[in-house]
Amino acid sequence: IALFSAEWIADRFDAQVVMMVRHPAGFVHSIRRAGWRHPIEHLTSQPALLSGLLSPIADELKEAASRSLDIVDEAILLWKACYQAVETYRQRNPSWIVVRNEDLAENPIEEYRRLCSYLQLPFSTSMQEAVNAYTQSSNQSGDVPLHATKRDSRSEAWKWKDRLDSQIVNRILEDTAPIVQK
């Protein structure tokens, strides 16, 4: 949720900002798998946030805060709030870096090398070995423990395709389409 403070962090600490984005179904799958809840009231109780970054979806957030949501709808709305912020940041801060989680998972060495280059950081042999160690296909796959750090990143990024039924995927894609299409 620090995403909503990204501009303040960038200004306060003169930080280079990297925002990692994720497919909405992958995000919802992870939230649901972990059982994480995020009360929408935490967003709607912040007037500056609602009138600023989240103003395009403020009415939807307020309406949702007045009723009980299941974990899927709650995760969809949280994804929409986060990605509304990402879209606003992209427009206001064109130098900020946006990377897709799925790209990092599919081709970790090349994508981390590219990210380091953009940030003007060396991509050393030890960094390459660490990225490989934490993402390689010989790592855990299948029912990976929730907080495992060494995973088969390629299979993990798309696990939602096998774990979410088509009705839920369609619900996610339909509800997030207005933001995805921006």
PDB file of C-alpha atoms in Angstrom:
ATOM      1  CA  ILE A   1       0.000   0.000   0.000  1.00  0.00           C
ATOM      2  CA  ALA A   2       3.106   2.218   0.040  1.00  0.00           C
ATOM      3  CA  LEU A   3       2.258   2.704  -3.627  1.00  0.00           C
ATOM      4  CA  PHE A   4      -0.124   5.475  -2.600  1.00  0.00           C
ATOM      5  CA  SER A   5       2.842   7.338  -1.069  1.00  0.00           C
ATOM      6  CA  ALA A   6       5.205   6.844  -4.019  1.00  0.00           C
ATOM      7  CA  GLU A   7       5.391  10.520  -5.013  1.00  0.00           C
ATOM      8  CA  TRP A   8       6.071  11.574  -1.433  1.00  0.00           C
ATOM      9  CA  ILE A   9       8.785   8.906  -1.108  1.00  0.00           C
ATOM     10  CA  ALA A  10      10.332   9.955  -4.440  1.00  0.00           C
ATOM     11  CA  ASP A  11      10.359  13.620  -3.432  1.00  0.00           C
ATOM     12  CA  ARG A  12      11.414  13.128   0.165  1.00  0.00           C
ATOM     13  CA  PHE A  13      14.272  10.721  -0.570  1.00  0.00           C
ATOM     14  CA  ASP A  14      15.089  11.686  -4.160  1.00  0.00           C
ATOM     15  CA  ALA A  15      14.303   8.095  -5.086  1.00  0.00           C
ATOM     16  CA  GLN A  16      14.209   6.456  -8.469  1.00  0.00           C
ATOM     17  CA  VAL A  17      10.834   4.758  -8.571  1.00  0.00           C
ATOM     18  CA  VAL A  18      10.192   1.307  -9.976  1.00  0.00           C
ATOM     19  CA  MET A  19       6.575   0.194 -10.031  1.00  0.00           C
ATOM     20  CA  MET A  20       5.924  -3.488 -10.589  1.00  0.00           C
ATOM     21  CA  VAL A  21       2.559  -4.233 -12.137  1.00  0.00           C
ATOM     22  CA  ARG A  22       0.783  -7.535 -12.276  1.00  0.00           C
ATOM     23  CA  HIS A  23      -1.994  -9.162 -14.250  1.00  0.00           C
ATOM     24  CA  PRO A  24      -5.246  -8.606 -12.325  1.00  0.00           C
ATOM     25  CA  ALA A  25      -6.084 -12.325 -12.210  1.00  0.00           C
ATOM     26  CA  GLY A  26      -2.617 -13.111 -10.844  1.00  0.00           C
ATOM     27  CA  PHE A  27      -3.082 -10.429  -8.189  1.00  0.00           C
ATOM     28  CA  VAL A  28      -6.537 -11.695  -7.201  1.00  0.00           C
ATOM     29  CA  HIS A  29      -5.301 -15.299  -7.123  1.00  0.00           C
ATOM     30  CA  SER A  30      -2.466 -14.374  -4.744  1.00  0.00           C
ATOM     31  CA  ILE A  31      -4.723 -12.360  -2.430  1.00  0.00           C
ATOM     32  CA  ARG A  32      -7.284 -15.149  -2.344  1.00  0.00           C
ATOM     33  CA  ARG A  33      -4.678 -17.859  -1.809  1.00  0.00           C
ATOM     34  CA  ALA A  34      -3.171 -15.957   1.122  1.00  0.00           C
ATOM     35  CA  GLY A  35      -6.585 -15.076   2.541  1.00  0.00           C
ATOM     36  CA  TRP A  36      -5.556 -11.441   2.840  1.00  0.00           C
ATOM     37  CA  ARG A  37      -8.345  -8.971   3.427  1.00  0.00           C
ATOM     38  CA  HIS A  38      -8.100  -5.247   2.892  1.00  0.00           C
ATOM     39  CA  PRO A  39     -11.063  -3.276   4.193  1.00  0.00           C
ATOM     40  CA  ILE A  40     -12.036  -0.707   1.583  1.00  0.00           C
ATOM     41  CA  GLU A  41     -12.754   1.711   4.436  1.00  0.00           C
ATOM     42  CA  HIS A  42      -8.992   2.049   4.846  1.00  0.00           C
ATOM     43  CA  LEU A  43      -9.018   3.842   1.482  1.00  0.00           C
ATOM     44  CA  THR A  44     -12.305   5.709   1.806  1.00  0.00           C
ATOM     45  CA  SER A  45     -11.345   7.159   5.186  1.00  0.00           C
ATOM     46  CA  GLN A  46      -8.581   9.189   3.495  1.00  0.00           C
ATOM     47  CA  PRO A  47     -10.185  12.253   1.862  1.00  0.00           C
ATOM     48  CA  ALA A  48      -6.969  13.423   0.173  1.00  0.00           C
ATOM     49  CA  LEU A  49      -6.493  10.013  -1.414  1.00  0.00           C
ATOM     50  CA  LEU A  50     -10.101   9.895  -2.634  1.00  0.00           C
ATOM     51  CA  SER A  51      -9.996  13.407  -4.074  1.00  0.00           C
ATOM     52  CA  GLY A  52      -6.536  12.865  -5.565  1.00  0.00           C
ATOM     53  CA  LEU A  53      -5.121   9.608  -6.883  1.00  0.00           C
ATOM     54  CA  LEU A  54      -8.324   7.651  -6.509  1.00  0.00           C
ATOM     55  CA  SER A  55     -10.798  10.296  -7.651  1.00  0.00           C
ATOM     56  CA  PRO A  56     -11.718   8.402 -10.871  1.00  0.00           C
ATOM     57  CA  ILE A  57     -12.970   5.456  -8.775  1.00  0.00           C
ATOM     58  CA  ALA A  58     -13.916   7.280  -5.560  1.00  0.00           C
ATOM     59  CA  ASP A  59     -17.648   6.702  -5.983  1.00  0.00           C
ATOM     60  CA  GLU A  60     -17.106   2.999  -6.602  1.00  0.00           C
ATOM     61  CA  LEU A  61     -14.912   2.740  -3.513  1.00  0.00           C
ATOM     62  CA  LYS A  62     -17.453   4.572  -1.338  1.00  0.00           C
ATOM     63  CA  GLU A  63     -20.280   2.366  -2.578  1.00  0.00           C
ATOM     64  CA  ALA A  64     -18.253  -0.792  -1.954  1.00  0.00           C
ATOM     65  CA  ALA A  65     -17.298   0.354   1.552  1.00  0.00           C
ATOM     66  CA  SER A  66     -20.998   0.437   2.462  1.00  0.00           C
ATOM     67  CA  ARG A  67     -21.473  -3.284   1.852  1.00  0.00           C
ATOM     68  CA  SER A  68     -19.766  -6.592   2.520  1.00  0.00           C
ATOM     69  CA  LEU A  69     -17.541  -7.832  -0.306  1.00  0.00           C
ATOM     70  CA  ASP A  70     -16.266 -11.343  -0.855  1.00  0.00           C
ATOM     71  CA  ILE A  71     -12.495 -11.703  -1.058  1.00  0.00           C
ATOM     72  CA  VAL A  72     -12.500 -11.765  -4.879  1.00  0.00           C
ATOM     73  CA  ASP A  73     -14.468  -8.514  -5.213  1.00  0.00           C
ATOM     74  CA  GLU A  74     -12.344  -6.919  -2.518  1.00  0.00           C
ATOM     75  CA  ALA A  75      -9.132  -7.945  -4.321  1.00  0.00           C
ATOM     76  CA  ILE A  76     -10.480  -6.708  -7.658  1.00  0.00           C
ATOM     77  CA  LEU A  77     -11.284  -3.326  -6.139  1.00  0.00           C
ATOM     78  CA  LEU A  78      -7.882  -3.119  -4.439  1.00  0.00           C
ATOM     79  CA  TRP A  79      -6.213  -3.943  -7.788  1.00  0.00           C
ATOM     80  CA  LYS A  80      -8.271  -1.196  -9.442  1.00  0.00           C
ATOM     81  CA  ALA A  81      -7.256   1.308  -6.761  1.00  0.00           C
ATOM     82  CA  CYS A  82      -3.575   0.415  -7.093  1.00  0.00           C
ATOM     83  CA  TYR A  83      -3.621   0.526 -10.872  1.00  0.00           C
ATOM     84  CA  GLN A  84      -5.564   3.769 -10.967  1.00  0.00           C
ATOM     85  CA  ALA A  85      -2.678   5.172  -8.933  1.00  0.00           C
ATOM     86  CA  VAL A  86      -0.105   3.589 -11.274  1.00  0.00           C
ATOM     87  CA  GLU A  87      -1.818   5.132 -14.308  1.00  0.00           C
ATOM     88  CA  THR A  88      -1.861   8.576 -12.679  1.00  0.00           C
ATOM     89  CA  TYR A  89       1.790   8.255 -11.684  1.00  0.00           C
ATOM     90  CA  ARG A  90       2.763   7.211 -15.214  1.00  0.00           C
ATOM     91  CA  GLN A  91       1.169  10.354 -16.592  1.00  0.00           C
ATOM     92  CA  ARG A  92       2.683  12.675 -13.981  1.00  0.00           C
ATOM     93  CA  ASN A  93       6.114  11.011 -13.751  1.00  0.00           C
ATOM     94  CA  PRO A  94       7.205   9.697 -17.161  1.00  0.00           C
ATOM     95  CA  SER A  95      10.715   8.918 -15.876  1.00  0.00           C
ATOM     96  CA  TRP A  96       9.397   6.363 -13.407  1.00  0.00           C
ATOM     97  CA  ILE A  97       9.993   2.766 -14.390  1.00  0.00           C
ATOM     98  CA  VAL A  98       7.135   0.320 -14.804  1.00  0.00           C
ATOM     99  CA  VAL A  99       7.944  -3.383 -15.029  1.00  0.00           C
ATOM    100  CA  ARG A 100       5.570  -6.275 -15.407  1.00  0.00           C
ATOM    101  CA  ASN A 101       5.845  -9.071 -12.860  1.00  0.00           C
ATOM    102  CA  GLU A 102       5.150 -11.573 -15.634  1.00  0.00           C
ATOM    103  CA  ASP A 103       8.080 -10.263 -17.728  1.00  0.00           C
ATOM    104  CA  LEU A 104      10.452 -10.591 -14.780  1.00  0.00           C
ATOM    105  CA  ALA A 105       9.153 -14.109 -14.160  1.00  0.00           C
ATOM    106  CA  GLU A 106       9.389 -15.221 -17.789  1.00  0.00           C
ATOM    107  CA  ASN A 107      12.881 -13.918 -18.463  1.00  0.00           C
ATOM    108  CA  PRO A 108      14.404 -12.980 -15.106  1.00  0.00           C
ATOM    109  CA  ILE A 109      18.068 -12.612 -16.062  1.00  0.00           C
ATOM    110  CA  GLU A 110      17.454 -10.375 -19.066  1.00  0.00           C
ATOM    111  CA  GLU A 111      14.743  -8.309 -17.375  1.00  0.00           C
ATOM    112  CA  TYR A 112      16.760  -7.721 -14.185  1.00  0.00           C
ATOM    113  CA  ARG A 113      19.804  -6.871 -16.325  1.00  0.00           C
ATOM    114  CA  ARG A 114      17.676  -4.320 -18.220  1.00  0.00           C
ATOM    115  CA  LEU A 115      16.287  -2.896 -14.977  1.00  0.00           C
ATOM    116  CA  CYS A 116      19.751  -2.522 -13.477  1.00  0.00           C
ATOM    117  CA  SER A 117      20.963  -0.822 -16.633  1.00  0.00           C
ATOM    118  CA  TYR A 118      18.110   1.656 -16.540  1.00  0.00           C
ATOM    119  CA  LEU A 119      18.841   2.372 -12.873  1.00  0.00           C
ATOM    120  CA  GLN A 120      22.553   2.642 -13.668  1.00  0.00           C
ATOM    121  CA  LEU A 121      23.398  -0.203 -11.329  1.00  0.00           C
ATOM    122  CA  PRO A 122      25.871  -2.961 -12.125  1.00  0.00           C
ATOM    123  CA  PHE A 123      24.394  -6.375 -12.833  1.00  0.00           C
ATOM    124  CA  SER A 124      27.214  -8.389 -11.355  1.00  0.00           C
ATOM    125  CA  THR A 125      27.878 -12.092 -11.622  1.00  0.00           C
ATOM    126  CA  SER A 126      26.742 -12.543  -8.019  1.00  0.00           C
ATOM    127  CA  MET A 127      23.471 -10.722  -8.781  1.00  0.00           C
ATOM    128  CA  GLN A 128      22.909 -12.927 -11.809  1.00  0.00           C
ATOM    129  CA  GLU A 129      23.572 -16.022  -9.714  1.00  0.00           C
ATOM    130  CA  ALA A 130      21.123 -14.814  -7.043  1.00  0.00           C
ATOM    131  CA  VAL A 131      18.371 -14.055  -9.581  1.00  0.00           C
ATOM    132  CA  ASN A 132      18.909 -17.467 -11.139  1.00  0.00           C
ATOM    133  CA  ALA A 133      18.902 -19.218  -7.764  1.00  0.00           C
ATOM    134  CA  TYR A 134      15.593 -17.654  -6.745  1.00  0.00           C
ATOM    135  CA  THR A 135      13.750 -18.023 -10.056  1.00  0.00           C
ATOM    136  CA  GLN A 136      15.013 -21.147 -11.846  1.00  0.00           C
ATOM    137  CA  SER A 137      12.744 -23.919 -13.023  1.00  0.00           C
ATOM    138  CA  SER A 138      14.327 -26.469 -10.691  1.00  0.00           C
ATOM    139  CA  ASN A 139      12.918 -24.538  -7.718  1.00  0.00           C
ATOM    140  CA  GLN A 140       9.596 -25.384  -6.101  1.00  0.00           C
ATOM    141  CA  SER A 141       6.514 -25.420  -8.235  1.00  0.00           C
ATOM    142  CA  GLY A 142       3.037 -26.788  -7.718  1.00  0.00           C
ATOM    143  CA  ASP A 143       1.836 -26.084  -4.183  1.00  0.00           C
ATOM    144  CA  VAL A 144       4.654 -23.769  -3.160  1.00  0.00           C
ATOM    145  CA  PRO A 145       4.490 -22.611   0.463  1.00  0.00           C
ATOM    146  CA  LEU A 146       2.929 -19.162   0.650  1.00  0.00           C
ATOM    147  CA  HIS A 147       6.049 -17.258   1.651  1.00  0.00           C
ATOM    148  CA  ALA A 148       8.666 -19.357  -0.147  1.00  0.00           C
ATOM    149  CA  THR A 149      11.331 -17.170  -1.744  1.00  0.00           C
ATOM    150  CA  LYS A 150      12.845 -19.713  -4.117  1.00  0.00           C
ATOM    151  CA  ARG A 151      10.289 -20.555  -6.790  1.00  0.00           C
ATOM    152  CA  ASP A 152       9.985 -21.536 -10.389  1.00  0.00           C
ATOM    153  CA  SER A 153       9.075 -17.993 -11.376  1.00  0.00           C
ATOM    154  CA  ARG A 154       7.791 -18.882 -14.836  1.00  0.00           C
ATOM    155  CA  SER A 155       5.182 -21.328 -13.559  1.00  0.00           C
ATOM    156  CA  GLU A 156       4.235 -19.182 -10.551  1.00  0.00           C
ATOM    157  CA  ALA A 157       3.427 -16.100 -12.649  1.00  0.00           C
ATOM    158  CA  TRP A 158       0.693 -17.881 -14.554  1.00  0.00           C
ATOM    159  CA  LYS A 159      -0.547 -20.298 -11.895  1.00  0.00           C
ATOM    160  CA  TRP A 160      -3.833 -18.399 -11.723  1.00  0.00           C
ATOM    161  CA  LYS A 161      -4.752 -19.855 -15.124  1.00  0.00           C
ATOM    162  CA  ASP A 162      -4.941 -23.320 -13.557  1.00  0.00           C
ATOM    163  CA  ARG A 163      -6.235 -22.292 -10.136  1.00  0.00           C
ATOM    164  CA  LEU A 164      -9.073 -19.866 -10.896  1.00  0.00           C
ATOM    165  CA  ASP A 165     -12.226 -21.089 -12.564  1.00  0.00           C
ATOM    166  CA  SER A 166     -13.317 -19.377 -15.759  1.00  0.00           C
ATOM    167  CA  GLN A 167     -16.244 -17.574 -14.089  1.00  0.00           C
ATOM    168  CA  ILE A 168     -13.910 -15.852 -11.633  1.00  0.00           C
ATOM    169  CA  VAL A 169     -11.397 -15.012 -14.372  1.00  0.00           C
ATOM    170  CA  ASN A 170     -14.173 -13.514 -16.497  1.00  0.00           C
ATOM    171  CA  ARG A 171     -15.412 -11.501 -13.497  1.00  0.00           C
ATOM    172  CA  ILE A 172     -11.900 -10.172 -12.863  1.00  0.00           C
ATOM    173  CA  LEU A 173     -11.270  -9.283 -16.497  1.00  0.00           C
ATOM    174  CA  GLU A 174     -14.649  -7.608 -16.912  1.00  0.00           C
ATOM    175  CA  ASP A 175     -14.322  -5.556 -13.723  1.00  0.00           C
ATOM    176  CA  THR A 176     -10.749  -4.435 -14.441  1.00  0.00           C
ATOM    177  CA  ALA A 177     -11.144  -3.801 -18.189  1.00  0.00           C
ATOM    178  CA  PRO A 178     -11.635  -0.008 -17.920  1.00  0.00           C
ATOM    179  CA  ILE A 179      -8.247   0.375 -16.232  1.00  0.00           C
ATOM    180  CA  VAL A 180      -6.456  -2.373 -18.175  1.00  0.00           C
ATOM    181  CA  GLN A 181      -7.425  -0.735 -21.452  1.00  0.00           C
ATOM    182  CA  LYS A 182      -5.862   2.650 -20.572  1.00  0.00           C
TER     183      LYS A 182
END
